[in-house]
Coordinates of C-alpha atoms in Angstrom, one line a residue:
X1 CA -25.6 116.9 15.8
X2 CA -22.7 114.7 15.0
X3 CA -19.6 114.6 17.1
X4 CA -16.3 113.8 15.5
X5 CA -13.6 112.2 17.5
X6 CA -10.1 113.5 16.9
X7 CA -7.7 111.1 15.3
X8 CA -4.4 110.8 17.0
X9 CA -1.5 111.1 14.6
X10 CA 1.2 108.4 15.0
X11 CA 4.7 109.8 15.1
X12 CA 6.5 109.0 11.9
X13 CA 8.9 106.1 12.5
X14 CA 12.4 106.5 11.2
X15 CA 13.5 103.8 8.9
X16 CA 15.6 101.2 10.5
X17 CA 19.3 101.6 9.8
X18 CA 21.1 98.6 8.5
X19 CA 24.4 98.1 10.3
X20 CA 27.3 96.8 8.4
X21 CA 28.6 93.4 9.5
X22 CA 31.6 93.8 11.7
X23 CA 33.4 92.6 14.8
X24 CA 31.4 92.5 18.1
X25 CA 32.0 95.0 20.9
X26 CA 34.8 93.2 22.6
X27 CA 36.7 92.5 19.4
X28 CA 36.3 96.0 18.3
X29 CA 37.5 97.3 21.6
X30 CA 40.7 95.3 21.3
X31 CA 41.3 96.6 17.8
X32 CA 40.5 100.1 18.8
X33 CA 42.7 100.1 21.9
X34 CA 45.7 98.6 20.1
X35 CA 45.3 100.3 16.7
X36 CA 48.9 101.6 16.8
X37 CA 50.2 98.0 17.0
X38 CA 47.7 97.0 14.3
X39 CA 49.1 99.7 12.0
X40 CA 52.7 98.6 12.8
X41 CA 51.9 95.0 12.0
X42 CA 50.1 96.0 8.8
X43 CA 53.1 98.0 7.8
X44 CA 55.5 95.1 8.6
X45 CA 53.5 92.7 6.5
X46 CA 53.2 95.1 3.6
X47 CA 56.9 95.9 3.6
X48 CA 57.9 92.3 3.8
X49 CA 55.5 91.2 1.1
X50 CA 56.6 94.1 -1.1
X51 CA 60.3 93.1 -0.7
X52 CA 59.5 89.5 -1.5
X53 CA 57.5 90.5 -4.6
X54 CA 60.4 92.6 -5.7
X55 CA 62.8 89.7 -5.2
X56 CA 60.4 87.4 -7.1
X57 CA 60.4 89.8 -10.0
X58 CA 62.9 92.6 -10.9
X59 CA 65.1 92.1 -7.9
X60 CA 66.5 88.9 -9.4
X61 CA 67.1 90.3 -12.9
X62 CA 70.8 91.2 -12.5
X63 CA 71.6 87.9 -10.8
X64 CA 69.7 85.9 -13.4
X65 CA 71.5 87.7 -16.2
X66 CA 74.9 86.9 -14.7
X67 CA 73.8 83.3 -14.2
X68 CA 72.6 82.9 -17.7
X69 CA 75.9 84.2 -19.0
X70 CA 78.4 82.5 -16.7
X71 CA 76.4 80.0 -14.6
X72 CA 77.0 79.6 -10.9
X73 CA 80.3 81.6 -11.3
X74 CA 78.2 84.5 -12.5
X75 CA 75.8 84.2 -9.6
X76 CA 78.7 84.2 -7.2
X77 CA 80.3 87.2 -8.8
X78 CA 77.0 89.1 -8.6
X79 CA 76.6 88.2 -4.9
X80 CA 80.1 89.2 -4.0
X81 CA 79.9 92.6 -5.8
X82 CA 76.9 93.7 -3.8
X83 CA 77.2 91.8 -0.5
X84 CA 76.8 94.8 1.8
X85 CA 73.2 96.2 1.6
X86 CA 72.4 99.3 3.6
X87 CA 68.8 99.3 5.1
X88 CA 67.5 97.0 2.3
X89 CA 68.8 99.4 -0.4
X90 CA 71.3 98.1 -2.9
X91 CA 73.1 94.9 -2.5
X92 CA 72.9 91.7 -4.4
X93 CA 70.0 89.2 -4.7
X94 CA 71.9 86.8 -2.5
X95 CA 72.3 89.3 0.3
X96 CA 68.7 90.7 0.1
X97 CA 67.1 87.3 -0.1
X98 CA 67.7 86.6 3.6
X99 CA 66.5 90.1 4.8
X100 CA 62.8 89.0 5.1
X101 CA 63.9 86.1 7.2
X102 CA 65.6 88.6 9.5
X103 CA 62.4 90.6 9.6
X104 CA 60.5 87.5 10.6
X105 CA 62.8 86.8 13.5
X106 CA 62.5 90.4 14.7
X107 CA 58.7 90.3 14.3
X108 CA 58.3 87.1 16.4
X109 CA 60.2 88.7 19.3
X110 CA 58.2 91.9 18.9
X111 CA 55.0 89.8 19.1
X112 CA 56.1 88.4 22.4
X113 CA 57.1 91.8 23.8
X114 CA 53.8 93.3 22.7
X115 CA 51.7 90.6 24.2
X116 CA 53.6 90.8 27.5
X117 CA 53.5 94.6 27.7
X118 CA 50.8 96.7 26.0
X119 CA 48.4 93.8 25.5
X120 CA 48.2 92.4 29.0
X121 CA 50.6 93.8 31.7
X122 CA 50.0 97.4 31.1
X123 CA 46.2 97.0 31.4
X124 CA 46.7 95.1 34.6
X125 CA 48.9 97.9 36.0
X126 CA 46.6 100.7 34.9
X127 CA 43.5 98.9 36.1
X128 CA 41.6 99.0 32.8
X129 CA 41.4 95.2 32.8
X130 CA 39.7 95.2 36.2
X131 CA 37.4 97.9 35.1
X132 CA 36.3 95.8 32.1
X133 CA 35.7 92.8 34.4
X134 CA 33.3 94.9 36.5
X135 CA 31.2 95.5 33.4
X136 CA 29.6 92.7 31.4
X137 CA 32.9 91.1 30.3
X138 CA 34.1 88.2 32.3
X139 CA 37.9 87.7 32.8
X140 CA 37.9 84.5 30.7
X141 CA 36.1 86.2 27.8
X142 CA 38.4 89.2 28.1
X143 CA 41.5 87.0 27.8
X144 CA 40.0 85.0 25.0
X145 CA 39.5 88.1 22.9
X146 CA 43.0 89.3 23.8
X147 CA 44.4 86.1 22.5
X148 CA 42.1 85.4 19.5
X149 CA 42.3 88.8 17.8
X150 CA 46.1 89.0 17.6
X151 CA 46.4 85.2 16.8
X152 CA 44.2 85.7 13.7
X153 CA 46.3 88.7 12.5
X154 CA 49.6 86.9 13.3
X155 CA 48.5 83.7 11.5
X156 CA 47.2 85.5 8.4
X157 CA 50.2 87.9 8.1
X158 CA 52.9 85.4 8.8
X159 CA 51.3 82.7 6.7
X160 CA 51.1 85.0 3.7
X161 CA 54.8 85.9 4.1
X162 CA 55.8 82.2 4.4
X163 CA 53.9 81.1 1.3
X164 CA 55.3 84.0 -0.8
X165 CA 58.8 83.3 0.6
X166 CA 58.7 79.7 -0.5
X167 CA 57.6 80.8 -4.0
X168 CA 60.6 83.1 -4.2
X169 CA 62.8 80.2 -3.1
X170 CA 61.4 77.8 -5.6
X171 CA 61.8 80.3 -8.4
X172 CA 65.3 81.6 -7.7
X173 CA 67.2 79.3 -5.3
X174 CA 69.7 78.7 -8.1
X175 CA 71.0 82.2 -7.7
X176 CA 72.0 81.7 -4.1
X177 CA 75.6 81.0 -3.0
X178 CA 76.0 77.5 -1.6
X179 CA 76.7 77.1 2.1
X180 CA 74.9 77.1 5.4
X181 CA 72.5 79.9 4.3
X182 CA 70.3 78.0 1.9
X183 CA 70.2 75.0 4.2
X184 CA 69.3 77.1 7.2
X185 CA 66.6 78.9 5.2
X186 CA 65.1 75.7 3.8
X187 CA 64.6 74.2 7.3
X188 CA 63.5 77.4 9.0
X189 CA 60.8 78.8 6.7
X190 CA 57.6 76.8 6.7
X191 CA 54.6 76.1 8.9
X192 CA 56.9 76.1 12.0
X193 CA 57.5 79.8 11.3
X194 CA 53.8 80.5 11.9
X195 CA 53.8 78.3 15.0
X196 CA 56.8 80.2 16.4
X197 CA 54.9 83.5 16.1
X198 CA 51.9 82.1 17.9
X199 CA 54.2 80.7 20.6
X200 CA 55.6 84.2 21.2
X201 CA 52.0 85.5 21.6
X202 CA 51.1 82.9 24.2
X203 CA 54.4 83.2 26.1
X204 CA 54.0 87.0 26.3
X205 CA 50.5 86.7 27.7
X206 CA 51.5 84.1 30.2
X207 CA 54.5 86.1 31.3
X208 CA 52.3 89.2 31.8
X209 CA 49.7 87.4 33.9
X210 CA 52.4 85.7 36.1
X211 CA 54.6 88.7 36.6
X212 CA 51.9 91.4 36.5
X213 CA 54.5 94.1 35.8
X214 CA 55.2 95.5 32.3
X215 CA 59.0 95.7 32.4
X216 CA 59.7 92.2 33.9
X217 CA 57.1 90.7 31.6
X218 CA 58.7 92.3 28.5
X219 CA 62.2 91.0 29.4
X220 CA 61.0 87.5 30.2
X221 CA 58.9 87.1 27.1
X222 CA 61.5 88.6 24.8
X223 CA 64.2 86.4 26.2
X224 CA 62.2 83.2 25.9
X225 CA 61.1 84.0 22.3
X226 CA 64.7 84.9 21.3
X227 CA 65.9 81.5 22.6
X228 CA 63.1 79.8 20.7
X229 CA 64.1 81.5 17.5
X230 CA 67.8 80.8 18.0
X231 CA 67.0 77.1 18.3
X232 CA 65.3 77.1 14.9
X233 CA 66.9 76.7 11.5
X234 CA 68.7 73.4 11.8
X235 CA 69.5 73.8 15.5
X236 CA 66.8 71.5 17.1
X237 CA 68.3 68.3 18.5
X238 CA 66.2 66.1 16.2
X239 CA 67.6 68.0 13.2
X240 CA 71.1 66.6 13.7
X241 CA 72.3 63.1 12.8
X242 CA 73.4 60.9 15.7
X243 CA 76.9 60.5 14.1
X244 CA 77.8 64.1 13.3
X245 CA 76.9 67.6 14.5
X246 CA 77.7 68.9 11.0
X247 CA 75.0 68.7 8.4
X248 CA 75.8 68.4 4.7
X249 CA 74.8 71.2 2.3
X250 CA 71.6 70.8 0.3
X251 CA 72.1 68.7 -2.8
X252 CA 72.3 70.7 -6.0
X253 CA 71.5 69.7 -9.6
X254 CA 73.8 71.7 -11.8
X255 CA 74.4 71.3 -15.6
X256 CA 75.6 73.4 -18.5
X257 CA 73.6 73.5 -21.7
X258 CA 75.1 73.4 -25.2
X259 CA 73.7 75.0 -28.3
X260 CA 72.1 71.7 -29.3
X261 CA 70.2 71.6 -26.0
X262 CA 72.3 68.9 -24.5
X263 CA 73.0 69.0 -20.7
X264 CA 76.7 68.5 -19.9
X265 CA 78.9 69.0 -16.9
X266 CA 80.0 72.5 -16.1
X267 CA 83.3 73.0 -17.9
X268 CA 84.5 75.3 -15.1
X269 CA 85.2 78.3 -17.3
X270 CA 84.4 80.7 -14.5
X271 CA 84.0 84.2 -16.1
X272 CA 85.7 83.5 -19.4
X273 CA 83.4 83.9 -22.4
X274 CA 86.1 82.5 -24.7
X275 CA 86.2 79.3 -22.7
X276 CA 82.4 79.0 -22.8
X277 CA 82.4 79.5 -26.6
X278 CA 85.1 76.9 -27.0
X279 CA 82.9 74.4 -25.2
X280 CA 79.7 75.5 -27.0
X281 CA 78.0 76.5 -23.8
X282 CA 75.0 78.7 -24.2
X283 CA 73.2 78.4 -20.8
X284 CA 73.1 76.8 -17.4
X285 CA 70.7 75.1 -15.1
X286 CA 71.0 74.8 -11.3
X287 CA 68.6 74.1 -8.5
X288 CA 68.6 73.0 -4.9
X289 CA 67.0 69.6 -4.6
X290 CA 64.2 69.1 -2.1
X291 CA 65.5 67.5 1.1
X292 CA 63.5 64.3 1.9
X293 CA 63.6 65.1 5.6
X294 CA 62.2 68.6 5.3
X295 CA 58.6 67.8 6.0
X296 CA 59.2 65.4 8.9
X297 CA 61.3 68.0 10.6
X298 CA 59.0 70.8 9.9
X299 CA 56.0 68.9 11.1
X300 CA 57.8 67.8 14.2
X301 CA 59.0 71.3 15.0
X302 CA 55.5 72.7 14.3
X303 CA 53.9 70.1 16.6
X304 CA 56.3 70.9 19.4
X305 CA 55.7 74.6 19.1
X306 CA 52.0 74.3 19.0
X307 CA 52.0 72.0 22.0
X308 CA 54.0 74.5 23.9
X309 CA 51.7 77.2 22.8
X310 CA 48.6 75.3 24.0
X311 CA 50.3 74.7 27.4
X312 CA 51.1 78.4 27.7
X313 CA 47.4 79.3 26.8
X314 CA 46.1 76.8 29.4
X315 CA 48.5 78.2 31.9
X316 CA 47.4 81.7 31.2
X317 CA 43.7 80.9 31.9
X318 CA 44.7 79.0 35.1
X319 CA 46.6 82.0 36.3
X320 CA 43.7 84.3 35.4
X321 CA 41.5 82.5 37.9
X322 CA 43.2 84.2 40.8
X323 CA 42.0 87.5 39.5
X324 CA 38.4 86.5 39.6
X325 CA 36.6 87.7 42.7
X326 CA 35.4 85.0 45.1
X327 CA 31.7 85.3 45.8
X328 CA 30.5 84.2 49.3
X329 CA 27.0 82.8 49.7
X330 CA 25.0 85.1 52.0
X331 CA 23.6 83.5 55.1
X332 CA 19.9 83.0 55.1
X333 CA 18.6 84.6 58.2
X334 CA 14.9 83.8 57.5
X335 CA 15.3 80.1 58.0
X336 CA 13.3 78.8 60.9
X337 CA 15.2 77.7 63.8
X338 CA 15.1 74.0 64.6
X339 CA 13.4 73.2 67.8
X340 CA 15.4 71.0 70.1
X341 CA 13.6 68.2 71.8
X342 CA 13.5 68.5 75.6

């Protein structure tokens, strides 16, 4: 008689799911918690980039046509005819060209306000930060994620805008009316623009940790960032000559082109086609020359702002130490008592 042992059936194992690569838990929490601000930032970058692409392409057609016909006088006439845009609609190329710069200034203040309020101070007031610290997240790691995630987004977005803005400037600066506008733009848009945005982020975080209240932190961070932005664009002390507070305009290379291709001085015909025909003028060329002190000033300003940003970040971590609970070493009651010699 043979006995058969029952075979135990192993439960079918479900195939292992492959998880897509993505941010870790803390980074994902920051993105999830502040997804509204993330969408607002994405919309700002998209709108600004779209406006710059339009200025780089069809937005400059009317001004370019006027310049090709009458030279700088035509560009001036085009600028003065549409010098009052309403909410980025209408207006001349000259007036719309500076709108992205205005948006950059507003965005840098908004970054500081956001960092001071929703990013840090509100969580301290509501106690969500303290709740996270009681879990597996240390205060230092929590603050590092709060700083790193927005810093990456700010650097990528602002850097993209700055690069595209410089391309538009290089392609169409001959269509801008001379004055303080081109010079201020030339010295204010560059790597220091990205450093200014990062400075606003660090200042907002520091203000929130020091003041621990949303409204005071908002006001303090916004004010500091506004003053930092107001100092930019040819207003830093090292951007002025020691002999004069007034800076000359950017040098311009401007010539008229005859039918034979020769470059001659502009005859000054203004908007008279008959005068241009009499001088055999068929085209014009004009461009702002690169200032030799642009990069020294940009790099100096960038270095100052990054140094201040680093100091603000270090200060934020030092202030954060007072939030960390102090652990006391328990007394060991099992230690044998020392016998005293008689």
